[in-house]
Short mmCIF file of C-alpha atoms and ligand atoms in Angstrom, two decimals:
data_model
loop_
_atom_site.label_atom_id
_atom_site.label_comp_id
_atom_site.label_asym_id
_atom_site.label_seq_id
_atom_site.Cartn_x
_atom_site.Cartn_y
_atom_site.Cartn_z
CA UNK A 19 0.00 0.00 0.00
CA UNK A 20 1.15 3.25 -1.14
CA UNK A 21 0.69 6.90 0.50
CA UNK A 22 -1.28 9.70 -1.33
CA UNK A 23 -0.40 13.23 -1.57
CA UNK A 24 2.78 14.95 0.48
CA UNK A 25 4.17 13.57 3.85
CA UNK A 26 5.97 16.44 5.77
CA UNK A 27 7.68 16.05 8.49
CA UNK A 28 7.93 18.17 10.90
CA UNK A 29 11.51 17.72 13.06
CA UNK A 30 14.17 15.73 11.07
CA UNK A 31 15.62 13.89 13.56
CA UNK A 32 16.35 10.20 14.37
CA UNK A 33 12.61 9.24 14.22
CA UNK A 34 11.70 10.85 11.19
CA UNK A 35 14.64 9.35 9.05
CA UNK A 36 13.74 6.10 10.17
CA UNK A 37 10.56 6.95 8.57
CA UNK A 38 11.62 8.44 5.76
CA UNK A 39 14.46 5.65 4.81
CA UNK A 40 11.72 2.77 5.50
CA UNK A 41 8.67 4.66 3.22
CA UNK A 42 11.11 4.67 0.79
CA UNK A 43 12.45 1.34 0.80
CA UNK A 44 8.53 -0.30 1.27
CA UNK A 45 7.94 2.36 -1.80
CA UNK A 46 5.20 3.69 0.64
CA UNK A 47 5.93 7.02 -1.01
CA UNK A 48 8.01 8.34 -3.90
CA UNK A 49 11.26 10.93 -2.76
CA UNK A 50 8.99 13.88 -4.22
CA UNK A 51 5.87 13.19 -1.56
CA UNK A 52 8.15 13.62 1.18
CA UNK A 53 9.21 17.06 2.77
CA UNK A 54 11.01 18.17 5.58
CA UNK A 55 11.87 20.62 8.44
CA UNK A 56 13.46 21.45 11.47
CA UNK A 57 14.48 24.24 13.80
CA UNK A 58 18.29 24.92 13.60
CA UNK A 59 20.13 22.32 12.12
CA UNK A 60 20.95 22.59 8.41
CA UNK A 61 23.54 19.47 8.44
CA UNK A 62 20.79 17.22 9.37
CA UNK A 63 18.32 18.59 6.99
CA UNK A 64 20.66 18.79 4.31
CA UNK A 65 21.88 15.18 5.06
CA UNK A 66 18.21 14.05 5.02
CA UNK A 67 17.66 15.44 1.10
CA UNK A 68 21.04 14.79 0.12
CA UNK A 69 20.51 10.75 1.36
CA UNK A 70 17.01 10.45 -0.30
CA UNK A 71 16.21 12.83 -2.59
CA UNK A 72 13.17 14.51 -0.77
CA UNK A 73 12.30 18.26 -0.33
CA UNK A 74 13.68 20.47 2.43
CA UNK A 75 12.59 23.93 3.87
CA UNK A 76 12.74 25.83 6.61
CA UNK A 77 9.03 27.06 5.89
CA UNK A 78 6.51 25.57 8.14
CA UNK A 79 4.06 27.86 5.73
CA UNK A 80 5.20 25.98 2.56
CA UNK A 81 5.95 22.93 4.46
CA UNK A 82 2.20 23.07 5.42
CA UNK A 83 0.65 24.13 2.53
CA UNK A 84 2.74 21.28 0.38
CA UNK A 85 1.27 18.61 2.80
CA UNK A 86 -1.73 16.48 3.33
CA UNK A 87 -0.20 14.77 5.97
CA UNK A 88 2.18 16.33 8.90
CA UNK A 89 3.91 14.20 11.30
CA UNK A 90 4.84 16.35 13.98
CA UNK A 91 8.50 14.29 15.03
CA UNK A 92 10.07 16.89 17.93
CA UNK A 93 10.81 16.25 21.35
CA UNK A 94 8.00 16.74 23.96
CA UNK A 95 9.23 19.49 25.38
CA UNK A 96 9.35 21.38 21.66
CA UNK A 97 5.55 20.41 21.06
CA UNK A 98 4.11 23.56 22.35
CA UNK A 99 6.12 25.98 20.34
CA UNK A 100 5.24 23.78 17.04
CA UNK A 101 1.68 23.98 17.73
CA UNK A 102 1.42 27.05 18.28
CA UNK A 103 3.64 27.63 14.63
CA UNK A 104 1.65 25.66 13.37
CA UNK A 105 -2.14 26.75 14.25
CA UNK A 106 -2.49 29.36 11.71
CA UNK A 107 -0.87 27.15 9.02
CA UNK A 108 -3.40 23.87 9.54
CA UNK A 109 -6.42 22.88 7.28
CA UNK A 110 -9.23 20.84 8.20
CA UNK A 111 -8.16 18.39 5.19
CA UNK A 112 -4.38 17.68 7.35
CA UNK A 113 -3.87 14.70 8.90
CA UNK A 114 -1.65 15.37 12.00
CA UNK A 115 0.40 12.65 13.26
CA UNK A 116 2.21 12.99 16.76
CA UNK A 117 5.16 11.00 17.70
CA UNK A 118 5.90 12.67 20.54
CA UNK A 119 5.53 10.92 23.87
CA UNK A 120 3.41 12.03 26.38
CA UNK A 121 1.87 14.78 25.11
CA UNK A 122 -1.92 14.19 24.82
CA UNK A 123 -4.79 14.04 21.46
CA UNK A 124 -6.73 16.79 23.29
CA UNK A 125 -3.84 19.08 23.57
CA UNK A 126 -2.87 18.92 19.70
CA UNK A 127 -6.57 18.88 18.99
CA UNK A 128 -7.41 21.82 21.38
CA UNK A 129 -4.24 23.81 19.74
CA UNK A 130 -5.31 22.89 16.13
CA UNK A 131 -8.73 23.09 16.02
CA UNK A 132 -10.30 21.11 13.64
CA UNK A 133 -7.65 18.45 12.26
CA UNK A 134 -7.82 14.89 12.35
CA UNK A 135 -5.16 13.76 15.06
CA UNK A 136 -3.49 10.60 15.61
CA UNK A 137 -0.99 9.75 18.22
CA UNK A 138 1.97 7.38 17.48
CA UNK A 139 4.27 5.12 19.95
CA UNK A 140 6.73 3.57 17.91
CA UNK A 141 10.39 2.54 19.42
CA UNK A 142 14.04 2.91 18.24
CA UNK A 143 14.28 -0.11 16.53
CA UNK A 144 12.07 1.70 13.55
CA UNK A 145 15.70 2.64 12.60
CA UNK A 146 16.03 -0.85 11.62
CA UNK A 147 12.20 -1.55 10.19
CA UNK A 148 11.55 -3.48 13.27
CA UNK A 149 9.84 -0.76 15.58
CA UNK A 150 6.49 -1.67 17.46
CA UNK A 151 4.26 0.84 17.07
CA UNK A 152 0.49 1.44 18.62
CA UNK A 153 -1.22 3.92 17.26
CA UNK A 154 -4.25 5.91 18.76
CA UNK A 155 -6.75 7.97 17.05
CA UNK A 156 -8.29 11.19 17.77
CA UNK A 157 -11.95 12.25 17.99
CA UNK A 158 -12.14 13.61 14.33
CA UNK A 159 -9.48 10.82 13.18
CA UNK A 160 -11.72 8.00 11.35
CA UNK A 161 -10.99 4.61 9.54
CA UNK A 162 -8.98 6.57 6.46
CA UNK A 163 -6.67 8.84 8.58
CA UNK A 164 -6.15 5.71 10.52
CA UNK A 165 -5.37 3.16 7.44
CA UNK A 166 -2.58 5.93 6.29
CA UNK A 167 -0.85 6.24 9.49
CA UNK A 168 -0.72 2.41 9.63
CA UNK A 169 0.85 2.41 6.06
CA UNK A 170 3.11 4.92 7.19
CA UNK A 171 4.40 2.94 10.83
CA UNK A 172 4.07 -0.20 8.79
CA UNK A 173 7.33 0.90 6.91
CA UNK A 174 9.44 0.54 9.86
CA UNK A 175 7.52 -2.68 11.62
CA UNK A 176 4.14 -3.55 13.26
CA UNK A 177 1.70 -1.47 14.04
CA UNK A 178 -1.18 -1.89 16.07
CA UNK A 179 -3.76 0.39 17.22
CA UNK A 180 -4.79 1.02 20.84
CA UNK A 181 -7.25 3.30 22.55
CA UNK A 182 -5.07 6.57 23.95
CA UNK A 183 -5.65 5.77 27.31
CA UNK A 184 -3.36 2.77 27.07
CA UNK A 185 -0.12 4.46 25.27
CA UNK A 186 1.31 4.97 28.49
CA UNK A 187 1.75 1.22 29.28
CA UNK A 188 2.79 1.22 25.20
CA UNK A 189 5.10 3.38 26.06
CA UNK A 190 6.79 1.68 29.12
CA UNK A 191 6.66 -1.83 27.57
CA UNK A 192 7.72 -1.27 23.51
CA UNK A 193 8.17 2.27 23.76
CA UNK A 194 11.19 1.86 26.45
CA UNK A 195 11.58 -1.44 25.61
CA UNK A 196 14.83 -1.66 23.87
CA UNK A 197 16.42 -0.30 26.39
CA UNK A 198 15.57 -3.17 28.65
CA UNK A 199 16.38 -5.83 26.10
CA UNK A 200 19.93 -4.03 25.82
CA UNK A 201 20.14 -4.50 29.37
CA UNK A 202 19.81 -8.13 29.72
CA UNK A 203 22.07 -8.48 26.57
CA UNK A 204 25.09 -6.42 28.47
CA UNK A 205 23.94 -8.58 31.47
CA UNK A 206 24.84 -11.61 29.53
CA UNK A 207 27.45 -10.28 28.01
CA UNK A 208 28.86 -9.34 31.57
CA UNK A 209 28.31 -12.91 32.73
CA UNK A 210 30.07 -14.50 29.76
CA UNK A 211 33.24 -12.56 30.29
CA UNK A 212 32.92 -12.56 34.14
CA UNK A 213 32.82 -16.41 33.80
CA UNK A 214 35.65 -16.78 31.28
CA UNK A 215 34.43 -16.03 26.95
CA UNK A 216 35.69 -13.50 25.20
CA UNK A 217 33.69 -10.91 25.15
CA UNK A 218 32.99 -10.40 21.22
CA UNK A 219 32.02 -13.93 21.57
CA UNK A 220 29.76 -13.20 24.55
CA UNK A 221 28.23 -10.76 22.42
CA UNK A 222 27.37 -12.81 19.38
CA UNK A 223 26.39 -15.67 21.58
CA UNK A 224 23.69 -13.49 23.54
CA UNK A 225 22.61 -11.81 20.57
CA UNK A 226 21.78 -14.62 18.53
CA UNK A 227 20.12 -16.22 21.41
CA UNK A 228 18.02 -13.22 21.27
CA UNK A 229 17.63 -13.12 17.89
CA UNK A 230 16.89 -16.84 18.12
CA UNK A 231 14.25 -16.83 20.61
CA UNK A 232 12.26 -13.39 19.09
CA UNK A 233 11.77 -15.20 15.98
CA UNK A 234 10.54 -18.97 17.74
CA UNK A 235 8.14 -16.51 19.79
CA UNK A 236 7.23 -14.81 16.11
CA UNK A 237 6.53 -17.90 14.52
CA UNK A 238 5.31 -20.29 17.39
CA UNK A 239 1.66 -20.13 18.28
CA UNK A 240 2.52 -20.97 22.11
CA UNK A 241 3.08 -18.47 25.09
CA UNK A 242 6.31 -17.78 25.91
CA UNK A 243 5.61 -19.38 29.53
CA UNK A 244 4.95 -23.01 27.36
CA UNK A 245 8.26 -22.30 25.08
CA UNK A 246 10.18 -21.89 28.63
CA UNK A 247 8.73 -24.86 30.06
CA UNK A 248 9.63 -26.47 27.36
CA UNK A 249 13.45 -25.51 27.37
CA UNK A 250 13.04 -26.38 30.88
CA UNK A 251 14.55 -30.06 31.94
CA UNK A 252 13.82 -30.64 35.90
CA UNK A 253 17.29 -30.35 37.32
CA UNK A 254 18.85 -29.34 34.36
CA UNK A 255 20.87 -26.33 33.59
CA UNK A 256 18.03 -24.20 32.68
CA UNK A 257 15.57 -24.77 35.57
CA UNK A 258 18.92 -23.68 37.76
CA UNK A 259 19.06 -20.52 36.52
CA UNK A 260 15.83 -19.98 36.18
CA UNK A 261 15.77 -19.94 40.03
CA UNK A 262 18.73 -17.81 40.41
CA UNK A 263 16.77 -15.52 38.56
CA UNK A 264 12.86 -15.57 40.23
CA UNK A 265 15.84 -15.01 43.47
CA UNK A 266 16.93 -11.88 42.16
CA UNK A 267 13.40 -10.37 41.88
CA UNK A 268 13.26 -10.48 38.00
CA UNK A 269 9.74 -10.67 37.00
CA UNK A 270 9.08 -8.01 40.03
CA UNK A 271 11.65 -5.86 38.38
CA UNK A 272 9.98 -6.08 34.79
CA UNK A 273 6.84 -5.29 36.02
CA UNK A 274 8.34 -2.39 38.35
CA UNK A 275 10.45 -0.68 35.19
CA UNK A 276 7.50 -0.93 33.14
CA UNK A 277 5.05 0.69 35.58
CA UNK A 278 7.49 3.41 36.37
CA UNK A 279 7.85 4.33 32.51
CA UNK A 280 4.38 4.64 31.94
CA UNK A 281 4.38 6.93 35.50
CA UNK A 282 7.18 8.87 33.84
CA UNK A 283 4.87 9.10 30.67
CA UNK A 284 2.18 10.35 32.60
CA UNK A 285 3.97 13.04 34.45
CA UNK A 286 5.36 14.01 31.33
CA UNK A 287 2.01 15.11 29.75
CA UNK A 288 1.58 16.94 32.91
CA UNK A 289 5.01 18.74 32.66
CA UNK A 290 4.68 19.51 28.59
CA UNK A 291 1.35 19.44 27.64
CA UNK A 292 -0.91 20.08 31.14
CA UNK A 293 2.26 23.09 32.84
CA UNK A 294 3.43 25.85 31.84
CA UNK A 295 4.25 25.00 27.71
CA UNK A 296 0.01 23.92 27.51
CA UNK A 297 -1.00 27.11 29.64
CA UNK A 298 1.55 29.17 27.54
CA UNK A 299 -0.18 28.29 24.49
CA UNK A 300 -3.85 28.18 25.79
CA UNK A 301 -2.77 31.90 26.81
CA UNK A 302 -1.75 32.84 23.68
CA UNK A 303 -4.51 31.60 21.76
N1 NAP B 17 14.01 8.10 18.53
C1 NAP B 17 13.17 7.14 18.91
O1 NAP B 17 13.45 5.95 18.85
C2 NAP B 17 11.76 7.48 19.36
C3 NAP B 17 10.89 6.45 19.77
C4 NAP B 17 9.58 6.78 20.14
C5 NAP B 17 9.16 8.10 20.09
N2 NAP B 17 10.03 9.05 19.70
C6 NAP B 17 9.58 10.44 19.70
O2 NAP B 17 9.95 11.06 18.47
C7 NAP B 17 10.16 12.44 18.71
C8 NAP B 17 11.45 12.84 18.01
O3 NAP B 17 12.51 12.09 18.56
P1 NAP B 17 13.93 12.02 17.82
O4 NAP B 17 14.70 10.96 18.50
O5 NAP B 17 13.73 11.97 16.34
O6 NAP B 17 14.51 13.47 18.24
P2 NAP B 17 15.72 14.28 17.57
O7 NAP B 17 16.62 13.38 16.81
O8 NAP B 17 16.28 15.15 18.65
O9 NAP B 17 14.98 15.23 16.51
C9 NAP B 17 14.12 16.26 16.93
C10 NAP B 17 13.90 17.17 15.73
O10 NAP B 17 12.97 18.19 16.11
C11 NAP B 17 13.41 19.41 15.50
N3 NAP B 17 12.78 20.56 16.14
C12 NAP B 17 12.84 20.97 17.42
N4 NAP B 17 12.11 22.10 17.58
C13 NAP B 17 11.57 22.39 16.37
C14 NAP B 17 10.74 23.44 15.89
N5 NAP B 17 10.28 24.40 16.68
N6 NAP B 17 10.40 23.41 14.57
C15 NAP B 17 10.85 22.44 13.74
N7 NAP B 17 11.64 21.43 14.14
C16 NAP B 17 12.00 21.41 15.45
C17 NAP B 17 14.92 19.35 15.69
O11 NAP B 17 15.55 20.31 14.85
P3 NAP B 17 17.09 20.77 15.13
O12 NAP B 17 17.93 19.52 14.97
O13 NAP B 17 17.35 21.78 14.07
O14 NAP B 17 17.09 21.31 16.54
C18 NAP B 17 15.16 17.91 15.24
O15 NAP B 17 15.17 17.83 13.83
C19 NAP B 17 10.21 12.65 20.23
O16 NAP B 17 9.03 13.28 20.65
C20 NAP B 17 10.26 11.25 20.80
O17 NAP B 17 9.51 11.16 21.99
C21 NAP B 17 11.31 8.79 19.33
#
């Protein structure tokens, strides 16, 4: 499936070259339907149109008015000052998609009146087409808006949509998720050379175990509670350390990091879109 009309993005960072190099290699859209812009730096914007061919400006106007689609890729705490450079530029026909975290449908809908909204979770790994996305729609997004931001995410992995009231637990499980996985990795790694293996060879051996192990839970119909039984011999090595690690707290921990991201998520629509940037712009509208 292929995008209609002109994608522009709004922040050219990390996020929105993943996009843009995965749309492009899915052919979800053609170099000339995708434009971009940023704040300051014209190295990255430059190295964005140099590497793929697509339009650059510093105009939000003629970014805008070139677009059907905006997705709005800044950091949370630059949100407020986009919207509000952006709420005289808007038409009812955008689609505006969000990638920011935290910041709330109702406060991009209450600062652009009108436009269909939809918020986006993806991860880091959508530098490598493998992000997990959930996506969540606004009140004025419906079925159409939704099908092209899924064509969109779908470039760089799965996508799945969710009701808004659950992208905070998105957030702390897939959002912040490869940061865990990277932790247990070093962990291993850690281990391996602690206990003797070189550690490049630590490091292929625990990555390929996680590579491994993704793709059995990918293809496998079963939990992952039946694949670990299954892996698990009484007595054996396995069930050992197994119990070394229920010892060490680590499903308690999981579910502990996981709660406190989506806590963190929460108090971050607070600080960005509920203090003082949200009452800045409600002020100033
Ligand atoms: N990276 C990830 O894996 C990931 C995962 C999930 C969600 N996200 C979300 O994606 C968003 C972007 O993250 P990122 O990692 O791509 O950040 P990034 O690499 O720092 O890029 C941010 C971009 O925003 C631009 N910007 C800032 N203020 C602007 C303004 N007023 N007008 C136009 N452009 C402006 C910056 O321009 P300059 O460079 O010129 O300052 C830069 O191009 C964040 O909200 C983050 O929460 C990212």
């Amino acid at each position: 499936m292929s995008i209609t009309g002109v994608i522009g993005f709004v922040g050219a960072g990390n996020m929105a070259g993943a996009l843009v190099r995965g749309m492009l290699g899915n052919q979800v859209a053609a170099p000339a339907q995708i434009w971009a812009t940023n704040r300051s730096s014209d190295e990255r914007l430059g190295g964005l149109r140099d590497r793929y061919g697509i339009t650059v400006t510093r105009s939000k106007s003629d970014l805008a008015a070139a677009s059907s689609i905006l997705v709005l890729a800044v950091k949370p705490k630059d949100m407020a000052g986009v919207l509000r450079e952006l709420a005289p530029l808007v038409r009812a026909d955008h689609l505006v998609i969000s990638v920011a975290a935290g910041i709330p449908l109702r406060s991009i809908e209450s600062a652009l009146s009108g436009v269909p909204v939809i918020r986006a979770m993806p991860n880091t790994s959508a530098a490598v087409q493998e992000s997990a996305t959930a996506l969540a729609a606004g009140m004025r997004a419906d079925a159409v808006h939704l099908a092209a931001a899924e064509t969109i995410f779908r470039a760089v992995g799965d996508v799945m949509a969710v009701d808004e009231d659950l992208l905070d637990v998105v957030t702390g499980l897939s959002g912040s998720g490869p940061a865990y996985v990277y932790r247990l990795i070093e962990a291993m790694i850690h281990a391996g050379t602690d206990l003797g293996l070189d550690a490049l060879l630590a490091r292929r051996l625990a990555v390929q175990t996680l590579i491994g192990a993704a793709r059995m839970l990918e293809t496998s119909s079963e939990d992952p509670g039946a694949l670990r039984e299954r892996v698990t011999s009484p007595g054996g090595t396995t069930m050992a350390a197994l119990r070394a690690l229920e010892d060490g707290g680590f499903a308690m921990a999981i579910r502990e990091a996981i709660g406190r991201a989506a806590d963190r998520a929460r108090e971050m629509a607070d600080e960005f879109a509920g203090g003082e940037p949200a009452k800045r712009l409600a002020a100033e509208r």
